[in-house]
Each structure stands twice: as structure tokens, then as C-alpha cells.
Short mmCIF file of C-alpha atoms and ligand atoms in Angstrom, two decimals:
data_model
loop_
_atom_site.label_atom_id
_atom_site.label_comp_id
_atom_site.label_asym_id
_atom_site.label_seq_id
_atom_site.Cartn_x
_atom_site.Cartn_y
_atom_site.Cartn_z
CA UNK A 1 75.33 1.16 -14.38
CA UNK A 2 75.04 2.51 -17.76
CA UNK A 3 72.12 1.50 -19.50
CA UNK A 4 72.16 1.26 -23.28
CA UNK A 5 68.82 2.01 -25.01
CA UNK A 6 68.15 2.14 -28.46
CA UNK A 7 69.10 5.68 -29.04
CA UNK A 8 71.43 6.62 -26.42
CA UNK A 9 73.46 5.45 -23.45
CA UNK A 10 71.71 6.78 -20.42
CA UNK A 11 73.32 7.42 -17.06
CA UNK A 12 71.73 6.53 -13.67
CA UNK A 13 70.83 9.18 -11.43
CA UNK A 14 69.67 8.70 -7.81
CA UNK A 15 67.82 11.41 -6.10
CA UNK A 16 67.96 10.77 -2.28
CA UNK A 17 64.95 12.34 -0.71
CA UNK A 18 61.35 12.77 -2.25
CA UNK A 19 60.72 16.14 -0.63
CA UNK A 20 59.95 19.24 -2.37
CA UNK A 21 63.43 19.70 -3.92
CA UNK A 22 64.06 16.01 -4.78
CA UNK A 23 60.76 15.60 -6.53
CA UNK A 24 61.47 18.57 -8.63
CA UNK A 25 64.84 17.44 -9.45
CA UNK A 26 63.73 14.10 -10.41
CA UNK A 27 61.50 16.13 -13.23
CA UNK A 28 64.59 18.11 -14.26
CA UNK A 29 66.84 14.85 -14.47
CA UNK A 30 64.00 12.85 -16.29
CA UNK A 31 63.33 15.47 -18.69
CA UNK A 32 67.05 15.21 -19.72
CA UNK A 33 66.68 11.41 -20.45
CA UNK A 34 68.56 10.04 -17.44
CA UNK A 35 67.45 6.93 -15.76
CA UNK A 36 66.33 8.45 -12.52
CA UNK A 37 65.35 6.68 -9.23
CA UNK A 38 64.20 8.80 -6.16
CA UNK A 39 64.51 7.19 -2.71
CA UNK A 40 62.47 8.51 -0.06
CA UNK A 41 62.47 7.50 3.64
CA UNK A 42 58.72 8.27 4.07
CA UNK A 43 55.74 6.37 2.81
CA UNK A 44 54.09 7.73 -0.51
CA UNK A 45 52.49 10.88 0.77
CA UNK A 46 49.75 10.66 -1.88
CA UNK A 47 48.19 7.61 -0.12
CA UNK A 48 49.51 8.16 3.19
CA UNK A 49 46.77 8.99 6.00
CA UNK A 50 48.86 11.03 8.19
CA UNK A 51 51.39 13.59 6.55
CA UNK A 52 54.04 14.45 9.09
CA UNK A 53 56.26 17.46 8.08
CA UNK A 54 57.08 21.05 8.62
CA UNK A 55 54.95 24.28 7.49
CA UNK A 56 51.54 23.52 6.37
CA UNK A 57 51.75 26.13 3.67
CA UNK A 58 54.64 28.33 2.10
CA UNK A 59 55.47 31.47 0.19
CA UNK A 60 56.33 30.70 -3.53
CA UNK A 61 57.99 33.36 -5.39
CA UNK A 62 59.39 34.29 -8.44
CA UNK A 63 62.92 32.28 -8.36
CA UNK A 64 60.85 29.11 -7.31
CA UNK A 65 58.16 29.53 -10.13
CA UNK A 66 60.94 29.97 -12.91
CA UNK A 67 62.19 26.42 -11.91
CA UNK A 68 58.71 25.07 -11.81
CA UNK A 69 58.05 26.51 -15.35
CA UNK A 70 61.14 24.96 -16.60
CA UNK A 71 59.48 21.46 -16.07
CA UNK A 72 56.02 22.77 -17.18
CA UNK A 73 54.62 22.83 -13.78
CA UNK A 74 54.40 26.58 -13.04
CA UNK A 75 50.51 27.01 -14.25
CA UNK A 76 49.35 23.81 -12.31
CA UNK A 77 51.06 24.88 -9.01
CA UNK A 78 50.03 28.55 -9.24
CA UNK A 79 46.34 27.85 -10.09
CA UNK A 80 46.24 26.29 -6.65
CA UNK A 81 48.02 29.27 -4.98
CA UNK A 82 46.79 32.31 -3.16
CA UNK A 83 48.45 35.57 -4.20
CA UNK A 84 49.51 37.70 -1.37
CA UNK A 85 50.23 41.13 -2.74
CA UNK A 86 51.20 42.77 0.42
CA UNK A 87 52.39 42.30 4.10
CA UNK A 88 49.42 43.07 6.36
CA UNK A 89 50.82 44.60 9.59
CA UNK A 90 48.73 44.01 12.84
CA UNK A 91 49.35 46.63 15.52
CA UNK A 92 48.48 45.86 19.13
CA UNK A 93 45.60 48.01 19.01
CA UNK A 94 44.32 46.07 16.11
CA UNK A 95 45.04 48.60 13.32
CA UNK A 96 45.91 46.95 9.86
CA UNK A 97 48.46 48.44 7.47
CA UNK A 98 49.51 46.96 4.30
CA UNK A 99 52.94 47.08 2.95
CA UNK A 100 53.25 46.10 -0.53
CA UNK A 101 55.74 43.45 -1.85
CA UNK A 102 56.45 45.24 -5.15
CA UNK A 103 54.86 47.21 -7.84
CA UNK A 104 51.14 46.77 -8.53
CA UNK A 105 50.20 43.40 -10.01
CA UNK A 106 53.21 41.80 -8.06
CA UNK A 107 52.73 39.13 -5.60
CA UNK A 108 53.98 36.07 -4.05
CA UNK A 109 51.91 32.99 -3.52
CA UNK A 110 50.67 31.01 -0.54
CA UNK A 111 50.67 27.18 -1.42
CA UNK A 112 50.00 23.91 0.23
CA UNK A 113 53.31 22.30 1.20
CA UNK A 114 51.69 18.54 1.09
CA UNK A 115 49.83 19.39 -2.27
CA UNK A 116 52.97 20.79 -4.01
CA UNK A 117 54.90 17.91 -3.04
CA UNK A 118 52.26 15.42 -4.13
CA UNK A 119 52.06 17.16 -7.77
CA UNK A 120 55.70 17.23 -8.01
CA UNK A 121 55.90 13.43 -7.20
CA UNK A 122 53.42 12.71 -9.72
CA UNK A 123 54.96 14.84 -12.37
CA UNK A 124 58.20 12.94 -11.89
CA UNK A 125 56.35 9.65 -12.16
CA UNK A 126 54.86 10.40 -15.42
CA UNK A 127 58.36 10.20 -17.01
CA UNK A 128 58.81 6.45 -18.23
CA UNK A 129 62.54 6.77 -17.13
CA UNK A 130 61.78 7.63 -13.41
CA UNK A 131 61.13 5.29 -10.59
CA UNK A 132 60.02 6.31 -7.24
CA UNK A 133 60.94 4.09 -4.34
CA UNK A 134 59.20 5.01 -0.93
CA UNK A 135 60.16 3.61 2.49
CA UNK A 136 63.74 3.66 1.52
CA UNK A 137 65.97 5.26 4.14
CA UNK A 138 69.53 6.05 3.17
CA UNK A 139 71.91 4.28 5.65
CA UNK A 140 75.33 4.70 4.16
CA UNK A 141 76.89 5.29 1.03
CA UNK A 142 80.53 5.42 -0.50
CA UNK A 143 81.70 8.37 -2.47
CA UNK A 144 84.45 6.04 -4.27
CA UNK A 145 81.93 3.49 -5.64
CA UNK A 146 78.55 5.38 -5.65
CA UNK A 147 77.16 2.37 -3.69
CA UNK A 148 74.20 3.26 -1.53
CA UNK A 149 72.41 1.00 1.28
CA UNK A 150 68.92 1.63 1.87
CA UNK A 151 66.71 0.46 5.00
CA UNK A 152 63.33 -0.46 4.81
CA UNK A 153 60.82 -0.74 7.60
CA UNK A 154 60.39 -4.31 7.30
CA UNK A 155 64.08 -4.73 8.46
CA UNK A 156 65.32 -5.50 5.13
CA UNK A 157 68.29 -3.58 3.12
CA UNK A 158 68.59 -2.68 -0.48
CA UNK A 159 71.97 -1.63 -2.35
CA UNK A 160 72.03 0.42 -5.45
CA UNK A 161 74.77 1.96 -7.53
CA UNK A 162 74.39 5.34 -9.30
CA UNK A 163 76.57 7.43 -11.71
CA UNK A 164 75.39 10.51 -9.83
CA UNK A 165 74.04 10.65 -6.34
CA UNK A 166 71.77 13.94 -5.73
CA UNK A 167 71.34 14.60 -2.14
CA UNK A 168 67.96 16.18 -1.56
CA UNK A 169 67.55 14.83 1.99
CA UNK A 170 66.81 17.99 3.79
CA UNK A 171 68.65 19.89 6.70
CA UNK A 172 69.63 16.55 8.60
CA UNK A 173 70.92 15.03 5.26
CA UNK A 174 72.43 11.65 5.60
CA UNK A 175 74.39 12.03 2.35
CA UNK A 176 76.08 15.29 3.66
CA UNK A 177 77.52 12.80 6.48
CA UNK A 178 80.12 11.70 4.06
CA UNK A 179 81.17 15.16 3.13
CA UNK A 180 81.84 15.88 6.74
CA UNK A 181 84.30 13.07 7.03
CA UNK A 182 86.42 14.45 4.11
CA UNK A 183 89.22 17.20 4.27
CA UNK A 184 88.57 20.71 3.17
CA UNK A 185 84.75 20.63 3.58
CA UNK A 186 83.28 23.59 5.41
CA UNK A 187 80.55 23.17 7.56
CA UNK A 188 78.47 25.33 9.96
CA UNK A 189 75.26 24.81 11.84
CA UNK A 190 73.45 27.49 13.95
CA UNK A 191 70.17 26.69 16.09
CA UNK A 192 68.39 30.07 16.57
CA UNK A 193 66.76 30.67 20.01
CA UNK A 194 63.25 30.90 18.57
CA UNK A 195 61.10 28.08 17.95
CA UNK A 196 57.67 27.75 15.83
CA UNK A 197 54.11 26.59 16.47
CA UNK A 198 51.46 26.33 14.04
CA UNK A 199 47.64 27.40 14.95
CA UNK A 200 44.64 27.42 12.73
CA UNK A 201 42.35 30.18 12.04
CA UNK A 202 39.06 28.63 10.74
CA UNK A 203 36.78 30.39 8.12
CA UNK A 204 33.79 32.47 9.56
CA UNK A 205 30.41 31.71 7.73
CA UNK A 206 32.32 29.87 5.33
CA UNK A 207 34.73 32.94 4.34
CA UNK A 208 38.17 33.91 5.31
CA UNK A 209 38.19 35.19 8.70
CA UNK A 210 40.82 38.16 7.52
CA UNK A 211 41.51 39.66 4.15
CA UNK A 212 42.96 36.55 2.04
CA UNK A 213 45.52 38.19 -0.25
CA UNK A 214 47.80 39.10 2.34
CA UNK A 215 50.60 37.69 4.60
CA UNK A 216 49.62 38.94 7.82
CA UNK A 217 52.04 39.77 10.50
CA UNK A 218 52.01 40.77 14.24
CA UNK A 219 55.35 42.01 14.82
CA UNK A 220 55.95 42.13 18.54
CA UNK A 221 59.76 42.82 18.68
CA UNK A 222 61.17 39.65 20.36
CA UNK A 223 58.56 37.58 18.79
CA UNK A 224 56.08 37.60 16.02
CA UNK A 225 53.05 35.64 14.57
CA UNK A 226 52.46 35.50 10.91
CA UNK A 227 49.36 33.87 8.86
CA UNK A 228 49.18 32.66 5.40
CA UNK A 229 45.62 31.76 3.64
CA UNK A 230 44.82 28.36 2.77
CA UNK A 231 42.58 27.16 -0.47
CA UNK A 232 39.97 25.78 2.34
CA UNK A 233 39.55 29.41 3.79
CA UNK A 234 41.39 28.76 6.81
CA UNK A 235 44.62 30.67 7.64
CA UNK A 236 47.61 28.84 9.38
CA UNK A 237 49.09 31.10 11.87
CA UNK A 238 52.73 30.43 12.91
CA UNK A 239 54.00 31.66 16.23
CA UNK A 240 57.74 32.26 16.48
CA UNK A 241 59.01 33.00 19.85
CA UNK A 242 62.07 32.03 21.91
CA UNK A 243 61.74 28.63 23.32
CA UNK A 244 62.05 29.98 27.13
CA UNK A 245 58.94 32.05 26.38
CA UNK A 246 57.04 29.16 24.85
CA UNK A 247 57.98 26.88 27.97
CA UNK A 248 56.64 29.78 30.27
CA UNK A 249 53.23 29.00 29.08
CA UNK A 250 51.87 26.04 30.95
CA UNK A 251 47.98 26.16 31.18
CA UNK A 252 45.05 27.11 28.83
CA UNK A 253 44.32 30.38 30.75
CA UNK A 254 48.03 31.57 30.41
CA UNK A 255 47.69 30.99 26.63
CA UNK A 256 44.74 33.27 26.47
CA UNK A 257 46.40 35.97 28.85
CA UNK A 258 49.57 35.72 26.57
CA UNK A 259 47.14 36.24 23.39
CA UNK A 260 45.20 39.11 25.22
CA UNK A 261 48.33 40.75 25.77
CA UNK A 262 49.99 40.62 22.34
CA UNK A 263 47.54 39.25 19.67
CA UNK A 264 44.21 40.31 21.03
CA UNK A 265 42.42 40.75 17.78
CA UNK A 266 43.21 37.04 16.79
CA UNK A 267 41.38 35.57 19.82
CA UNK A 268 38.03 35.70 18.60
CA UNK A 269 39.10 34.53 15.13
CA UNK A 270 41.21 31.56 16.31
CA UNK A 271 38.70 30.89 19.03
CA UNK A 272 39.39 30.53 23.09
CA UNK A 273 38.77 26.85 23.01
CA UNK A 274 41.08 25.97 19.96
CA UNK A 275 43.83 28.34 21.31
CA UNK A 276 43.67 26.62 24.85
CA UNK A 277 44.03 23.16 23.25
CA UNK A 278 46.11 23.90 20.09
CA UNK A 279 48.91 25.34 21.93
CA UNK A 280 49.64 22.21 23.70
CA UNK A 281 49.04 19.74 20.75
CA UNK A 282 52.72 19.80 19.73
CA UNK A 283 55.66 21.29 21.01
CA UNK A 284 57.40 24.45 19.30
CA UNK A 285 59.78 23.31 16.76
CA UNK A 286 63.28 24.18 16.25
CA UNK A 287 64.98 26.26 13.41
CA UNK A 288 68.35 25.87 12.06
CA UNK A 289 70.62 27.63 9.46
CA UNK A 290 73.25 25.32 7.81
CA UNK A 291 76.09 26.63 5.21
CA UNK A 292 78.53 24.22 3.78
CA UNK A 293 81.03 24.11 0.65
CA UNK A 294 81.80 22.61 -1.59
CA UNK A 295 78.44 21.03 -2.65
CA UNK A 296 79.89 18.32 -4.63
CA UNK A 297 82.19 15.18 -4.44
CA UNK A 298 84.19 14.57 -7.53
CA UNK A 299 81.96 13.68 -10.37
CA UNK A 300 79.73 11.42 -8.08
CA UNK A 301 77.66 13.42 -5.70
CA UNK A 302 76.06 16.81 -5.33
CA UNK A 303 73.79 18.33 -2.57
CA UNK A 304 70.70 20.67 -3.54
CA UNK A 305 68.29 22.12 -1.42
CA UNK A 306 68.03 22.18 2.41
CA UNK A 307 70.87 19.41 2.41
CA UNK A 308 73.17 22.12 1.15
CA UNK A 309 71.74 25.02 2.57
CA UNK A 310 69.10 24.95 5.43
CA UNK A 311 67.71 28.50 6.09
CA UNK A 312 65.64 30.06 8.55
CA UNK A 313 62.05 30.69 7.24
CA UNK A 314 61.77 34.43 7.76
CA UNK A 315 62.81 35.32 4.20
CA UNK A 316 60.54 32.73 2.65
CA UNK A 317 63.24 31.53 0.31
CA UNK A 318 64.52 28.10 1.45
CA UNK A 319 62.30 25.94 -0.89
CA UNK A 320 62.64 28.64 -3.56
CA UNK A 321 66.27 28.62 -3.32
CA UNK A 322 66.31 24.81 -3.62
CA UNK A 323 64.16 25.07 -6.62
CA UNK A 324 66.54 27.52 -8.04
CA UNK A 325 69.33 25.08 -7.32
CA UNK A 326 67.66 22.55 -9.72
CA UNK A 327 67.52 25.25 -12.52
CA UNK A 328 71.12 26.49 -12.08
CA UNK A 329 72.21 23.10 -12.25
CA UNK A 330 70.23 22.55 -15.43
CA UNK A 331 71.76 25.59 -17.08
CA UNK A 332 75.22 24.38 -16.15
CA UNK A 333 74.49 20.95 -17.49
CA UNK A 334 73.65 22.59 -20.87
CA UNK A 335 76.72 24.62 -20.83
CA UNK A 336 79.12 21.74 -20.06
CA UNK A 337 77.54 18.91 -22.12
CA UNK A 338 76.32 16.93 -19.15
CA UNK A 339 79.97 16.23 -18.09
CA UNK A 340 79.59 15.54 -14.37
CA UNK A 341 83.20 15.96 -13.75
CA UNK A 342 83.04 19.67 -14.90
CA UNK A 343 79.36 20.49 -14.07
CA UNK A 344 79.54 19.65 -10.20
CA UNK A 345 82.63 21.82 -9.57
CA UNK A 346 81.12 24.48 -11.57
CA UNK A 347 77.91 24.18 -9.77
CA UNK A 348 79.60 24.49 -6.29
CA UNK A 349 81.49 27.71 -7.69
CA UNK A 350 78.48 29.39 -9.04
CA UNK A 351 75.94 28.44 -6.21
CA UNK A 352 77.77 28.61 -2.80
CA UNK A 353 77.87 32.09 -2.83
CA UNK A 354 74.31 32.77 -3.65
CA UNK A 355 72.95 30.38 -1.30
CA UNK A 356 75.14 31.69 1.39
CA UNK A 357 73.79 35.05 0.79
CA UNK A 358 70.06 33.66 1.07
CA UNK A 359 70.82 32.23 4.32
CA UNK A 360 72.49 35.62 5.65
CA UNK A 361 69.42 37.55 4.36
CA UNK A 362 67.10 35.12 6.12
CA UNK A 363 68.92 35.62 9.36
CA UNK A 364 68.71 39.33 8.74
CA UNK A 365 64.79 39.13 8.13
CA UNK A 366 64.56 37.11 11.37
CA UNK A 367 64.89 40.63 13.00
CA UNK A 368 63.57 42.84 10.43
CA UNK A 369 60.02 40.90 10.55
CA UNK A 370 59.60 41.02 14.07
CA UNK A 371 61.09 44.29 15.17
CA UNK A 372 61.97 46.77 12.26
CA UNK A 373 58.76 46.10 10.39
CA UNK A 374 57.35 47.79 13.58
CA UNK A 375 59.08 50.98 13.18
CA UNK A 376 57.63 54.13 11.60
CA UNK A 377 60.98 54.37 9.85
CA UNK A 378 60.40 50.99 7.89
CA UNK A 379 56.90 51.73 6.80
CA UNK A 380 58.03 55.23 5.62
CA UNK A 381 61.04 53.50 3.60
CA UNK A 382 58.76 50.69 2.21
CA UNK A 383 56.38 53.25 1.04
CA UNK A 384 58.96 55.65 -0.42
CA UNK A 385 60.95 52.90 -2.15
CA UNK A 386 57.58 50.95 -3.23
CA UNK A 387 59.28 47.76 -2.10
P1 FAD B 1 62.81 18.58 2.77
O1 FAD B 1 61.50 19.28 2.50
O2 FAD B 1 63.45 18.53 4.23
O3 FAD B 1 62.83 17.12 2.19
C1 FAD B 1 63.80 16.37 2.64
C2 FAD B 1 63.24 14.82 2.08
O4 FAD B 1 64.31 13.78 2.24
C3 FAD B 1 62.10 14.29 2.94
O5 FAD B 1 60.88 14.06 2.24
C4 FAD B 1 62.70 13.38 3.90
O6 FAD B 1 61.62 12.65 4.47
C5 FAD B 1 63.72 12.67 3.02
N1 FAD B 1 64.90 12.10 3.92
C6 FAD B 1 65.47 12.83 4.70
N2 FAD B 1 66.59 11.72 5.04
C7 FAD B 1 66.37 10.73 4.25
C8 FAD B 1 67.30 9.67 4.12
N3 FAD B 1 68.08 9.32 5.13
N4 FAD B 1 66.79 8.79 3.18
C9 FAD B 1 65.78 9.03 2.10
N5 FAD B 1 65.04 10.09 2.38
C10 FAD B 1 65.47 10.99 3.46
N6 FAD B 1 60.77 28.04 2.05
C11 FAD B 1 60.02 28.84 1.33
O7 FAD B 1 60.61 29.05 0.20
N7 FAD B 1 58.97 29.62 1.47
C12 FAD B 1 58.39 29.44 2.66
O8 FAD B 1 57.40 30.36 2.93
C13 FAD B 1 58.82 28.52 3.77
N8 FAD B 1 58.30 28.76 4.75
C14 FAD B 1 58.87 27.81 5.70
C15 FAD B 1 58.27 27.78 7.05
C16 FAD B 1 58.82 26.94 7.99
C17 FAD B 1 58.22 26.95 9.40
C18 FAD B 1 59.86 26.20 7.76
C19 FAD B 1 60.45 25.18 8.91
C20 FAD B 1 60.65 26.20 6.56
C21 FAD B 1 59.92 27.06 5.57
N9 FAD B 1 60.55 26.97 4.16
C22 FAD B 1 59.99 27.86 3.35
C23 FAD B 1 61.84 26.22 3.89
C24 FAD B 1 61.25 24.92 3.09
O9 FAD B 1 60.36 24.20 3.89
C25 FAD B 1 62.60 24.17 2.89
O10 FAD B 1 63.56 24.90 2.44
C26 FAD B 1 62.02 22.94 1.90
O11 FAD B 1 61.23 22.03 2.60
C27 FAD B 1 63.39 22.22 1.33
O12 FAD B 1 63.04 20.99 0.62
P2 FAD B 1 63.95 20.04 0.37
O13 FAD B 1 63.48 18.98 -0.43
O14 FAD B 1 65.36 20.42 0.32
O15 FAD B 1 63.86 19.32 1.98
#
């Protein structure tokens, strides 16, 4: 497995999953000089006609930016993000009240998920010691030998061995399946009763339909809608609601009735016809919170990103925490001289408590955003504390 070059002996690192965290991780390992291969089940999203996936845009915050900065990608991504300085709370009567995220000048950024993923794949590919393999779905792997089997859409299989396997294959990780077969692996998975649906708010006369530098929130206690701005001057609105409520609405007229009751200010902005059709375009999507520990097996395999800790999206930290995983791993690699046998357990020791805390905060914010954010007490506290 080890490949001897003119200057050094390079170990082979295989990153399974070329999503947000896998693509960034490939940059981290490549920068250190490892022989890196990424295996991704989808086709290359940079050339694909249709890119399937989760949310259209996401909020990038400080912890995510720090990781991007480490591989020289911060400016590139930030330049294509839209700063959101505050939440903008929409009351039922249409009144809008901003609640800043931090002190003056502090903000989070709305970024396009597909573009971020494409940029990170391209950044990884620039390293001569990195190879990206698309249309490769991990089927099976051995924790003892590091041998992985990938299936291709033409029915063929490919086998490859690595010194280190990095599982970045998301919430339903195939890598994690081997962990589940082992003793003393803790695992929990919770689906929340809410689902989510995305709707688009188009520009009006070529301009944003609402103030762009905010994360707009319509908190309605048991459910809520949020909207993040996009570079094309649209907003992506995400409706979070219990599945049973989604299912009660079965006709276009019922959609309008529902919006009239809870989000009347958005009807002229999204458009009656669009609401009537877009609501039925795709079913509401599920949200899961996954915690596990440890994150590693021996010196052979480590989990990062959603594969290690899928969180509900209400804290806007899933990707950010995954990016931070890469940075924390990098720091431990420095401290422990790239010795996988000590780096991996240390990574588990340091990272599990922090990721679990983020999962808990995300669950807490699930209620905070849709209910507490409505209360006068909350608005008062946010103003006094300036948070
Ligand atoms: P993924 O993005 O799931 O990528 C995993 C990759 O692995 C995919 O490309 C997949 O095709 C590939 N793969 C899967 N199985 C295999 C296999 N067997 N073999 C090979 N490849 C495989 N986070 C934030 O920080 N801010 C936000 O504002 C935010 N908003 C969100 C809104 C919603 C509605 C949702 C659902 C999530 C949100 N998140 C947000 C969370 C964020 O989307 C995830 O944390 C992030 O995508 C995790 O990245 P990842 O690379 O670990 O996993």
C-alpha cells in the first residue's frame, strides 16, 4: 500500500464520500502529502445535469470558515456567500423584527450547497496526489485488512486497500455499518416528527423580494418556515412541519388556505400558482439525529461529518461541525506526528463530546426557533444580551 516517492514514503488515505466534508477532507490529507483517493457514489456533480441532494443553500459560520481557511478556500467561498447579520422574525400580522446574530459586523453566510461542493472537489483535484472516483458506491469493507469493495453502475466491482479509511459518507454511512457489528460501539438514531419542504421565492423586478441580509423566520410554535437568500436573488424557503400536518394538505386550494392562515405575507411573494404546484413537487423530507462513539476502529478507520454525527438542521451547524472535524483531526495529526494508532483514539476522545453537544444544541434549537423565538421574553433577552 505504501508508495515510495523520491522524498518520502506516503501512506494511502481513502475518503469514502465526496460530499461537503469528504471533499474538504481530501484537501486536508492531500495538503499533508498523503496519497489520497476519494470514492463517491454519485456521478461528478460538476458535470451532472441534475444534482439531487438536500437543502439548496446552507448557513456557513465561523467554525466552518476556520476549516476552509486552513486549506486556502475561505475567501473563494465567502465571496460567493450572502452575509446574514440577523434573523428577521415575521409575525402573523406581517410585522418584521430583526434579532442580530452577534455584535455589529458579525454575520453568518448563506452559501449554495452545490457550488460549495463543486469548489471543494475542484480544490482537492488540484493536488497531484489526489484522485477523485465518481460512480463508486462502497458495498463492503474489512476493518482488519482495509480492503474495500465498490460497485459501479455498469455492474462491475472494484477493490482497493488503504492505510487509512475516512468515512465521510453521510448520515446513512456504509462505513459505519462495520462499526455497528463491533462490541462497545454506542449508537443512537432519532427521527423527529417534523419533515421539511423547500419552496422558491423568485425575485421581483430583478431584485430580492425581501431584505436579503437576513435569515427570515416565520415561527408558528408547532411549525415554522425559514428563508435564506441566494445569489440569483431568489430565496429558498424551507417549511418545517410535522409529517401529519403536511399530509393533511392534499389540494392546491388547501395549500393557499394554509398559507393564508399562517404565512399570509409570503403568498404574493412566492406566488399562488407556484405554491399550488411546488408544494406537491416532492414529498416532505425526514430529519434524523445520529450520535455514536467511538469514531474510529484501531488505526484503520475514522468517521467524520454526518457519518459520525448527523444533527437536525435547526442550529445550522451540521456541515460546520463536519468541517471542524477535519480541522481538529489536522491539529491532532500535528501533535501526534501522523501516527494513526494514537491520532485516531485521540480524535475520538476530543471530538465525541463536542459533536454530541452540537447535536443536543440542535435539538434544543428545534423548539427555540419555532416557539421560543416568538415570545416577548426571547426578544427581550436577545436584545439585552446582544446575542
Ligand atoms: P453528505 O453531505 O451527506 O455527503 C455524503 C456523501 O457521501 C454524498 O455525496 C453521498 O453521495 C456519498 N455516499 C453516501 N453513501 C456512499 C457510499 N456507500 N459510497 C460512496 N459514497 C457514498 N449544516 C450547516 O452547517 N448549516 C446549515 O445551514 C445547514 N442546513 C441544513 C438544512 C437541511 C434541510 C438539512 C437536511 C441539513 C442542513 N445542514 C446544515 C446539515 C448539512 O447538510 C450536513 O451536515 C452536511 O451535508 C454533511 O456533510 P457530509 O459530507 O458529512 O455528508
